Protein backbone atom coordinates (compact mmCIF):
# COMPACT_ATOMS: atom_id res chain seq x y z
CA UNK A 1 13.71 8.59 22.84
CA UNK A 2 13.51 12.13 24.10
CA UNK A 3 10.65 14.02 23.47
CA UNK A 4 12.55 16.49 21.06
CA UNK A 5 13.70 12.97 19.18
CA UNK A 6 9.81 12.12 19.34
CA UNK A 7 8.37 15.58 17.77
CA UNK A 8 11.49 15.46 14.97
CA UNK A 9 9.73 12.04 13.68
CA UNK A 10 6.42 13.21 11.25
CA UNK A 11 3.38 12.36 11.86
CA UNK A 12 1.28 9.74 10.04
CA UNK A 13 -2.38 9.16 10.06
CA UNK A 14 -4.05 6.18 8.83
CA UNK A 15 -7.85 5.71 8.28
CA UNK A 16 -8.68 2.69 9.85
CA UNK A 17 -12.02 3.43 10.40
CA UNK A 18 -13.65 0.58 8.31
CA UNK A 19 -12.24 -2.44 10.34
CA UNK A 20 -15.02 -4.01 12.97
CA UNK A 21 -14.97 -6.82 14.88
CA UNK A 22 -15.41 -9.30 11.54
CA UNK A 23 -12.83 -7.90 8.90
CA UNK A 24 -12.74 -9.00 5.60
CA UNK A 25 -11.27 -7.53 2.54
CA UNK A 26 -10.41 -4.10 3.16
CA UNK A 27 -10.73 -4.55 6.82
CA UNK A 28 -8.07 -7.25 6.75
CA UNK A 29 -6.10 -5.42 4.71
CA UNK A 30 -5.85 -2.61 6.71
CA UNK A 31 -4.91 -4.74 10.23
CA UNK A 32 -2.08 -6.46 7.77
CA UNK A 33 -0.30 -2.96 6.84
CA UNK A 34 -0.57 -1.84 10.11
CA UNK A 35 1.05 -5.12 11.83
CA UNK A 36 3.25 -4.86 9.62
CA UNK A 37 4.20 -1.34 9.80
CA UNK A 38 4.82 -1.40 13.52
CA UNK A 39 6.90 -4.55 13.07
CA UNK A 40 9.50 -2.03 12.98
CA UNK A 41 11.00 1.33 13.12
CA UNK A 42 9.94 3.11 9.71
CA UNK A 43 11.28 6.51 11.52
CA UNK A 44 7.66 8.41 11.43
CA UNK A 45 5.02 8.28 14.60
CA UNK A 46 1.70 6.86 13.69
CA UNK A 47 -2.04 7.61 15.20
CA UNK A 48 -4.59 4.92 13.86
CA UNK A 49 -8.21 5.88 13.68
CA UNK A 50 -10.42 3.07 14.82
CA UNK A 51 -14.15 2.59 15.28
CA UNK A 52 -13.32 -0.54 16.74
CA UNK A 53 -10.25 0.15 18.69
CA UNK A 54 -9.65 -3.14 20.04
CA UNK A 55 -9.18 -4.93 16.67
CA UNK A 56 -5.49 -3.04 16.60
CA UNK A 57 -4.39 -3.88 20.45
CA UNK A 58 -1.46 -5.51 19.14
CA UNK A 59 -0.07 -1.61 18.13
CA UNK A 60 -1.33 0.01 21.22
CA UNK A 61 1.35 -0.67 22.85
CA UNK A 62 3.89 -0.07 20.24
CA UNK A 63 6.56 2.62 20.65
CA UNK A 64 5.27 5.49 18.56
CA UNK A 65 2.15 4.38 17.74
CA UNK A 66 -1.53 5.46 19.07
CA UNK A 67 -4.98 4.49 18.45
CA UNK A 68 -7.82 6.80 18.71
CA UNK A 69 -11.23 5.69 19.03
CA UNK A 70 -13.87 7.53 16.59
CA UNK A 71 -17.13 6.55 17.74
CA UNK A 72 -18.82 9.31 15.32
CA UNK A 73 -18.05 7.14 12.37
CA UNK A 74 -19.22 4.05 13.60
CA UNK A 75 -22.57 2.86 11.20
CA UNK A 76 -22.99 2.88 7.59
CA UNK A 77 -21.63 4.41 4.79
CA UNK A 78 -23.20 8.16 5.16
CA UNK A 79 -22.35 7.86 8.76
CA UNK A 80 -18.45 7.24 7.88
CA UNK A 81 -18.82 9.63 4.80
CA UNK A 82 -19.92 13.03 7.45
CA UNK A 83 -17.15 11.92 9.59
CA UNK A 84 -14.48 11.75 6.99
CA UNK A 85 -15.73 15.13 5.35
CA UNK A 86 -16.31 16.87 8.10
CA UNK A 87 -14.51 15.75 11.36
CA UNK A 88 -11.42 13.83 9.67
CA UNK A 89 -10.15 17.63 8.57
CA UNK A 90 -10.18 19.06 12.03
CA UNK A 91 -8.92 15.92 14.03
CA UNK A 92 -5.88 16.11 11.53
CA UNK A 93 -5.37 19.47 12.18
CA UNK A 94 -5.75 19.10 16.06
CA UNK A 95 -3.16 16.41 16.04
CA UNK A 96 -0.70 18.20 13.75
CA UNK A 97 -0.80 15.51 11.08
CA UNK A 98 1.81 15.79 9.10
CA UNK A 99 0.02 13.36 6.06
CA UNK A 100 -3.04 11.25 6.23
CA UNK A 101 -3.16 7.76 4.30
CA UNK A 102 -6.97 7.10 3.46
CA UNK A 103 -6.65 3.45 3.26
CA UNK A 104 -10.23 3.40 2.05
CA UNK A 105 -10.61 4.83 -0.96
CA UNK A 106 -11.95 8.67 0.12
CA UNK A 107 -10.52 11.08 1.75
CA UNK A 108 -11.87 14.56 2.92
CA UNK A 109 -11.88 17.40 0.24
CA UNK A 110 -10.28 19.97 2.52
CA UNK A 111 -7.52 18.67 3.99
CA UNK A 112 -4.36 21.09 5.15
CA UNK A 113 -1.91 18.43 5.21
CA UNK A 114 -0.85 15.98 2.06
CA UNK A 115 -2.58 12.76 1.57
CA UNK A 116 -1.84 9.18 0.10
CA UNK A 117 -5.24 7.23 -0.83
CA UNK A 118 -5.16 3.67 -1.35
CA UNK A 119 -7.56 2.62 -3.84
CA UNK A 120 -7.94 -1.54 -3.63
CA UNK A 121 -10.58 -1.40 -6.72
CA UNK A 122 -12.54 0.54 -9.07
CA UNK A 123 -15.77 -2.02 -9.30
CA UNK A 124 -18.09 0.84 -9.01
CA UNK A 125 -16.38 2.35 -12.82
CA UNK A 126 -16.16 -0.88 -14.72
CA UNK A 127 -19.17 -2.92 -13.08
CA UNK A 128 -21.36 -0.42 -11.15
CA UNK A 129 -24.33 -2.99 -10.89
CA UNK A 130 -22.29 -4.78 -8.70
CA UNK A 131 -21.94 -2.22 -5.86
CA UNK A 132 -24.62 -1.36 -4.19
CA UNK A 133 -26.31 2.17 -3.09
CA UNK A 134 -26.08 4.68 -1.58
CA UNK A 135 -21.97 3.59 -1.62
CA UNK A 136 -22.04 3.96 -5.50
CA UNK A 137 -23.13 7.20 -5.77
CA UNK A 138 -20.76 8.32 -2.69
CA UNK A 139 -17.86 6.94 -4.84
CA UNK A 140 -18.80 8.12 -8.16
CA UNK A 141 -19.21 12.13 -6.08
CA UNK A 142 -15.79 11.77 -4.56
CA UNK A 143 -13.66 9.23 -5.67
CA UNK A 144 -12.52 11.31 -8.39
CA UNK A 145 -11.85 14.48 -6.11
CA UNK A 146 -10.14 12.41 -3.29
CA UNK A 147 -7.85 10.86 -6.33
CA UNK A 148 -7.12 14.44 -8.28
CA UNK A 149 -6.12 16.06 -5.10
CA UNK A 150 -4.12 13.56 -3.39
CA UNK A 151 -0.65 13.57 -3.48
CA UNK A 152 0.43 9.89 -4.06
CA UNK A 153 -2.09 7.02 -4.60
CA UNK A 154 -1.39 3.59 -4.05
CA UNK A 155 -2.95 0.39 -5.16
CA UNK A 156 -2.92 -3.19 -4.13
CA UNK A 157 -1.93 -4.96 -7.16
CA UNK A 158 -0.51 -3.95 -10.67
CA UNK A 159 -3.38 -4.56 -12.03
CA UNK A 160 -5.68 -2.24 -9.95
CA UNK A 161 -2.75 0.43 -10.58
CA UNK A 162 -3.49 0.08 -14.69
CA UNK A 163 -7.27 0.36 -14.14
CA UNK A 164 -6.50 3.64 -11.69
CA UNK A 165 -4.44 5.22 -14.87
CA UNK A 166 -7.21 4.24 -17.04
CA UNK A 167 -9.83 6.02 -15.55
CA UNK A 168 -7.49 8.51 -14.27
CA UNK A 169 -4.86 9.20 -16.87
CA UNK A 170 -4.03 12.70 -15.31
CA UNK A 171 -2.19 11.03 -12.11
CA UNK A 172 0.18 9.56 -14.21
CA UNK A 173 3.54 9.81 -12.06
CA UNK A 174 1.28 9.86 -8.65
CA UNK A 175 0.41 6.00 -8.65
CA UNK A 176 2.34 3.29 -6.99
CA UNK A 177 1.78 -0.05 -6.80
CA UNK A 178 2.20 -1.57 -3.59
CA UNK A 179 1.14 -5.09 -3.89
CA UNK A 180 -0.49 -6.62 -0.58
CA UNK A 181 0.62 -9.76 1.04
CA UNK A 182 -0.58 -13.48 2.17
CA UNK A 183 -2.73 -12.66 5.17
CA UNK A 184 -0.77 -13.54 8.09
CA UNK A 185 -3.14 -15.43 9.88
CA UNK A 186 -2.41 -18.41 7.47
CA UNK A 187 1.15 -19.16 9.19
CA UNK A 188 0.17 -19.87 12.94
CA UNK A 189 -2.41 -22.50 11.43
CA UNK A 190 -1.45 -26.42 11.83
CA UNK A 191 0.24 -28.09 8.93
CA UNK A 192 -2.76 -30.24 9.48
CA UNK A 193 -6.82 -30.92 8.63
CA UNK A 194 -7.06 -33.46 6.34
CA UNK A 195 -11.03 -34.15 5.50
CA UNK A 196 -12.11 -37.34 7.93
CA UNK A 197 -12.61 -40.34 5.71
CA UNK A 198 -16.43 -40.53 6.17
CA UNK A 199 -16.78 -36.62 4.67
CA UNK A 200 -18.35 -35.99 1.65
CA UNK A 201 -15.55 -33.99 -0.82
CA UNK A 202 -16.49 -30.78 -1.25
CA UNK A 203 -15.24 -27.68 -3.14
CA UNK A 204 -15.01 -24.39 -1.25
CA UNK A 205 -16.08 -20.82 -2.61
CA UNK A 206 -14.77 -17.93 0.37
CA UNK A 207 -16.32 -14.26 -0.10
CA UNK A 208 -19.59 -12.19 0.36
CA UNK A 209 -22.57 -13.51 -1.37
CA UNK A 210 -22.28 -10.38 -3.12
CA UNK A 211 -23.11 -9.64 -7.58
CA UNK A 212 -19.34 -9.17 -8.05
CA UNK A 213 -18.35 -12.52 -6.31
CA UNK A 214 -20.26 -14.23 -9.79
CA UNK A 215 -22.32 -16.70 -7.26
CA UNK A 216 -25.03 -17.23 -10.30
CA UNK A 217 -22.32 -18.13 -13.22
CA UNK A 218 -20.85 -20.12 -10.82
CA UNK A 219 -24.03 -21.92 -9.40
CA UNK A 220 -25.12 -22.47 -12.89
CA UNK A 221 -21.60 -23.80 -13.86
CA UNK A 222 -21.48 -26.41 -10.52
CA UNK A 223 -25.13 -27.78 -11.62
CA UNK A 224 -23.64 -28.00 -15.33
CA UNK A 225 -20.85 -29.88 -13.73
CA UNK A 226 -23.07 -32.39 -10.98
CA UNK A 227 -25.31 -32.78 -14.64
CA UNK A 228 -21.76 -33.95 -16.00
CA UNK A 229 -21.12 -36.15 -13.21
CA UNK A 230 -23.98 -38.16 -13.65
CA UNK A 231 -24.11 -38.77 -17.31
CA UNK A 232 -20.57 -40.44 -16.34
CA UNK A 233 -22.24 -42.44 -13.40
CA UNK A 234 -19.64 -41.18 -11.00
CA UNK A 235 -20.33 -42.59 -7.81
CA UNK A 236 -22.66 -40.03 -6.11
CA UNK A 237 -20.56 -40.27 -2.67
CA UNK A 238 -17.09 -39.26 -4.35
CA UNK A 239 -18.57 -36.46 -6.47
CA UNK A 240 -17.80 -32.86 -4.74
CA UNK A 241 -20.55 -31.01 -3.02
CA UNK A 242 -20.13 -26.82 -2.57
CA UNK A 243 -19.78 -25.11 0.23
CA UNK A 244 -20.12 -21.31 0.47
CA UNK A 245 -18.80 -18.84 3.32
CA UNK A 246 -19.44 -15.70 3.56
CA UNK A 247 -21.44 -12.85 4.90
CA UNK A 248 -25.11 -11.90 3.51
CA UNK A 249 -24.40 -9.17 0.58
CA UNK A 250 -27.17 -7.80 -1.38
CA UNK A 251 -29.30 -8.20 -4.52
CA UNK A 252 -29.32 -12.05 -3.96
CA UNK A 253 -33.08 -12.82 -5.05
CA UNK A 254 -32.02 -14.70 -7.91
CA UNK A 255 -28.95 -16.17 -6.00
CA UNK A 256 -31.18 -17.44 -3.82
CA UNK A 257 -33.51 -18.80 -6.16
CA UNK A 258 -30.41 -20.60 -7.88
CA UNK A 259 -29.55 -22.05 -4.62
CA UNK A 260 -32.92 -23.72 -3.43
CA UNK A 261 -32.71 -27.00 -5.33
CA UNK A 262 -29.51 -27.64 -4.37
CA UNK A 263 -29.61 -27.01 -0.74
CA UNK A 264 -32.97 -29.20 -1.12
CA UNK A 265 -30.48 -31.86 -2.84
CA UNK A 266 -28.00 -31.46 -0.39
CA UNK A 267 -25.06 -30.61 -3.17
CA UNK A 268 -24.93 -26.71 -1.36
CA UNK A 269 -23.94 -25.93 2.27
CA UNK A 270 -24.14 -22.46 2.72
CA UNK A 271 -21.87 -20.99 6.07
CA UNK A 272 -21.88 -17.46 7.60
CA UNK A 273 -18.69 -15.62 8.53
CA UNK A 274 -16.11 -17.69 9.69
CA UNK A 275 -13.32 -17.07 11.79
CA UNK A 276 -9.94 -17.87 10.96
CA UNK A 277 -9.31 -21.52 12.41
CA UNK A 278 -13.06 -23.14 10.85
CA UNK A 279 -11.99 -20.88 7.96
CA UNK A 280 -8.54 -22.72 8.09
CA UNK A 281 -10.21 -26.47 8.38
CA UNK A 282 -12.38 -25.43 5.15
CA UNK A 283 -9.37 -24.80 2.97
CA UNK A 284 -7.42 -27.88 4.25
CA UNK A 285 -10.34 -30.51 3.80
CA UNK A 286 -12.02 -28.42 0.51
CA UNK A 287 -11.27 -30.62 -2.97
CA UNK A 288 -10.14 -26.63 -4.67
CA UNK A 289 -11.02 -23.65 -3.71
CA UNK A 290 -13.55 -22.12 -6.51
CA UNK A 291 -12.75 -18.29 -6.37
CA UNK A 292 -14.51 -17.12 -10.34
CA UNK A 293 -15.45 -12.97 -9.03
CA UNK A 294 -16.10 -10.84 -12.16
CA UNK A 295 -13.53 -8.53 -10.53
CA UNK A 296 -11.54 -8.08 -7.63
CA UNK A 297 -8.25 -5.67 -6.71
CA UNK A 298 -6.46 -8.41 -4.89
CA UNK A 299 -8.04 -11.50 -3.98
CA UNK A 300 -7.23 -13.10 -0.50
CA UNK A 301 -8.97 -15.66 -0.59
CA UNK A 302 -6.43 -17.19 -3.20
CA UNK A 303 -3.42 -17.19 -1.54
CA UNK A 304 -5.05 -18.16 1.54
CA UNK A 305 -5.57 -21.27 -0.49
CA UNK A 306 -2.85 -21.54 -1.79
CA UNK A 307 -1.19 -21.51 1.69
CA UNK A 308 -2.95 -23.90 2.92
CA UNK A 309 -1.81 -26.30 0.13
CA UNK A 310 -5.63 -26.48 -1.53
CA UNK A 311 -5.61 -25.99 -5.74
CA UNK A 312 -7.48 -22.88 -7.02
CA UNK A 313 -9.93 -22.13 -9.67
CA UNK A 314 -10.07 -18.17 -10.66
CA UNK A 315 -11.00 -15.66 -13.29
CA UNK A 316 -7.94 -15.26 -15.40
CA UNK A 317 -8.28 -11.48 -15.56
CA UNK A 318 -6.92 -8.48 -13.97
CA UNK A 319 -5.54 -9.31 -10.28
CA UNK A 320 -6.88 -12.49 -9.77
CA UNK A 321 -4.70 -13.80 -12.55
CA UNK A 322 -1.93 -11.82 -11.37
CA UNK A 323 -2.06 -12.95 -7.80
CA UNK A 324 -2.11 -16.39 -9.20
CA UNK A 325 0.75 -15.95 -10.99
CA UNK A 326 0.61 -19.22 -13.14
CA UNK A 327 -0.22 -21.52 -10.41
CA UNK A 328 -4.30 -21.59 -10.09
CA UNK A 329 -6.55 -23.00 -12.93
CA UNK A 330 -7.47 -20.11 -14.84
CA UNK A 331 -11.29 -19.77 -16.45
CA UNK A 332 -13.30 -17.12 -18.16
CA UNK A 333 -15.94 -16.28 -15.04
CA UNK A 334 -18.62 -15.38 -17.79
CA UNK A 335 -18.36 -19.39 -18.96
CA UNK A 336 -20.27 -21.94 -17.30
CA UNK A 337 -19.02 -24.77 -19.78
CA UNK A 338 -15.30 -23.98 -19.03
CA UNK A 339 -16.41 -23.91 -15.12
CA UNK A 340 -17.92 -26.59 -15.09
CA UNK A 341 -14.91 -28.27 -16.77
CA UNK A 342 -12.45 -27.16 -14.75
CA UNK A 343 -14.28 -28.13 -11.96
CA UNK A 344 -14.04 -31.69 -13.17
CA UNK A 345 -10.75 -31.33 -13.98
CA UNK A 346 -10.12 -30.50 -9.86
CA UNK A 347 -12.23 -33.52 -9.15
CA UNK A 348 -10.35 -35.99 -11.08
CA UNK A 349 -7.06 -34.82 -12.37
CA UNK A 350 -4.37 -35.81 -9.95
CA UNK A 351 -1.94 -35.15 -11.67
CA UNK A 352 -3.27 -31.60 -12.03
CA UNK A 353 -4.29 -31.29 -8.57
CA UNK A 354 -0.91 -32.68 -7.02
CA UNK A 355 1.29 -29.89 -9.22
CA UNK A 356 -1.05 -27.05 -7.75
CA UNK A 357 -0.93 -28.22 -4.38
CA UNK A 358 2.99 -28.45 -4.45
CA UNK A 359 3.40 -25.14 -5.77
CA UNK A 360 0.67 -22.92 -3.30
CA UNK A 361 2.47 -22.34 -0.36
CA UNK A 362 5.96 -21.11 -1.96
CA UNK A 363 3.96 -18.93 -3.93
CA UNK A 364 1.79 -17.68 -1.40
CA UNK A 365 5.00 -17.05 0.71
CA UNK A 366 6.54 -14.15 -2.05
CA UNK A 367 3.78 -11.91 -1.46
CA UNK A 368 5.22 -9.95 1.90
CA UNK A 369 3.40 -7.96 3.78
CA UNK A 370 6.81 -6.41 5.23
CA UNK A 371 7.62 -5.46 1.20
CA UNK A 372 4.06 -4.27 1.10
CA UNK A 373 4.80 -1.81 4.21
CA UNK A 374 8.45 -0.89 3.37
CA UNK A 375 7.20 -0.04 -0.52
CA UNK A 376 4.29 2.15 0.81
CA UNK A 377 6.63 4.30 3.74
CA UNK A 378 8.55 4.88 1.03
CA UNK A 379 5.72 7.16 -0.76
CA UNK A 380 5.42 8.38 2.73
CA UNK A 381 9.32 9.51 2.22
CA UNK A 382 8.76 10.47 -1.13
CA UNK A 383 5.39 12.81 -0.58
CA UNK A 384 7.08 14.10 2.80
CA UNK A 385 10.38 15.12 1.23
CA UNK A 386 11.73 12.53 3.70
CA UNK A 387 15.37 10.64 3.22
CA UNK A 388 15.28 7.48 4.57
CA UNK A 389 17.00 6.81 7.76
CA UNK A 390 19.84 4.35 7.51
């Protein structure tokens, strides 16, 4: 590649400044669209901004592609929020950025290049007592801004794309879906990790003990469901305990409070953050994976499930239904009766629980990060006044 060849190609910058060293959600998402970007040529040059560089050495070296460390938005959310409003401008400018992709949400208000944003939810709109300050109030000041003046905006599931226009009806024409994949991780796993025989079934809930995850509803609906279990007399041993992983959230007083007895009981096991092969043994020895969040924009956790050949239980709204697609059990989050019953079902039902389990990994296998990538360089194109090169 000559270096005219090199300066001909434009110049893309992503925001990649919210992965660290433990990425969930958005962090993962944002290491999946950049693997899978740099899988191969997409004809523009990329520079990835990184507070924690080292989490995207598999680009580094990557013809075309750079990552620049940012160590002035490293911290919490007002810490990121100066850097993207007031340094993100000028490093775009002293790089010649030809568009930046906020693949967080904001982007800076004065900006002298174009700009996609993806936006992966709008949580803090529909249930704001489920994100927490002072990131609610720097969403409600410039979500809307960052949205109105961005040139494309892209979302990570069909459904988050119909909330965006719902709130948002002016950017009609200006949102595309680009649906997110399977995390990769899940494939380099063994076909393997069947529960010893002396373990204790247990059902598996994966996410940040967090108010939108629903951790009380479903708490309530699990002791509804152990209640259940022993007006029946099922045999204490074969009846499914719950185990929890996740990272500490916030507001979780009452969570807490739920939890006590049956931690005391020994029915709750409650994990930190775990990386991806105890993550992996989890979802192959779990009974279902129990996945009931009032809302989410994607939901990872259910394909990663899914993947690993475990049946699901989620909210059968918005993009949890959607990334389910027909092949998790589907319950109203809000009802503890109808958790609590499907949980049985999961227990019991093997009929049930062998169709799920059959069906998991093919579906988990449609959603491609490599569509996900080629669908969102293709705003890139579209925003740039780019044709695609053959």
């Amino acid at each position: 590649m000559t270096p005219a060849q090199e300066t001909g190609r434009p110049l893309v910058v992503l925001d990649g400044l919210l992965v660290n060293e433990r990425p969930t959600g958005v962090g993962r998402s944002i290491l999946e669209l950049v693997g899978a970007l740099a899988a191969r040529d997409r004809g523009f040059r990329f520079l990835v901004l990184a507070t924690h560089p080292g989490m995207f050495a598999p680009v580094m070296d990557a013809p075309h592609w750079r990552v620049l460390d940012c160590p002035g938005a490293r911290g919490g959310t007002m810490r990121k929020a100066w850097f993207t409003q007031g340094q993100l401008p000028r490093l775009c400018r002293r790089e010649g950025a030809d568009l930046l992709h906020n693949l967080q949400f904001v982007a800076p208000v004065r900006l002298s290049c174009p700009s996609v944003v993806t936006v992966h939810d709008l949580a803090y709109r529909d249930f704001p007592g489920t994100v927490e300050q002072p990131r609610r109030g720097y969403y409600q000041l410039l979500v809307p801004r960052t949205l109105r003046r961005a040139q494309a905006v892209v979302t990570n599931s069909q459904a988050t794309a119909q909330d965006t226009l719902r709130h948002f009806p002016e950017l009609a024409g200006r949102v595309q879906a680009t649906p997110f994949g399977t995390p990769s991780w899940v494939w380099s796993q063994p076909d393997h990790g069947e529960p010893a025989s002396d373990e204790k079934p247990f059902f598996l809930f994966v996410g940040t003990l967090e108010p939108r995850k629903n951790l009380e509803n479903l708490l309530r609906a699990y002791i509804r469901f152990l209640a259940d279990q022993r007006a029946l007399e099922r045999p204490a041993g074969q009846v499914p305990g719950l185990r929890l992983i996740g990272g500490k959230g916030w507001r979780d007083s009452e969570l807490l409070r739920v939890m006590d007895p049956l931690l005391e009981s020994g029915d709750l096991e409650v994990l930190d953050y775990c990386g991806t092969a105890d993550l992996w043994r989890s979802y192959r020895s779990a009974r279902a994976l129990l996945f009931p969040s009032l809302h989410e924009g994607f939901g990872f956790p259910i394909l990663e499930a899914m993947a690993a050949s475990l049946p699901v239980m989620t909210s059968g709204r918005g993009a949890m239904a959607e990334v389910a697609g027909g092949h998790a059990l589907l319950v109203d989050p809000l009802d503890t009766a109808e958790m609590a019953s499907a949980m049985d079902a999961l227990a019991w039902d093997e009929s049930l629980r062998q169709e799920l389990v059959l069906a998991g990994p093919d579906h988990a296998r449609r959603w491609s990060w490599e569509v996900t990538a080629e669908a969102t360089c293709q705003v890139y194109r579209r925003v740039l006044g780019v044709a695609e090169e053959n």
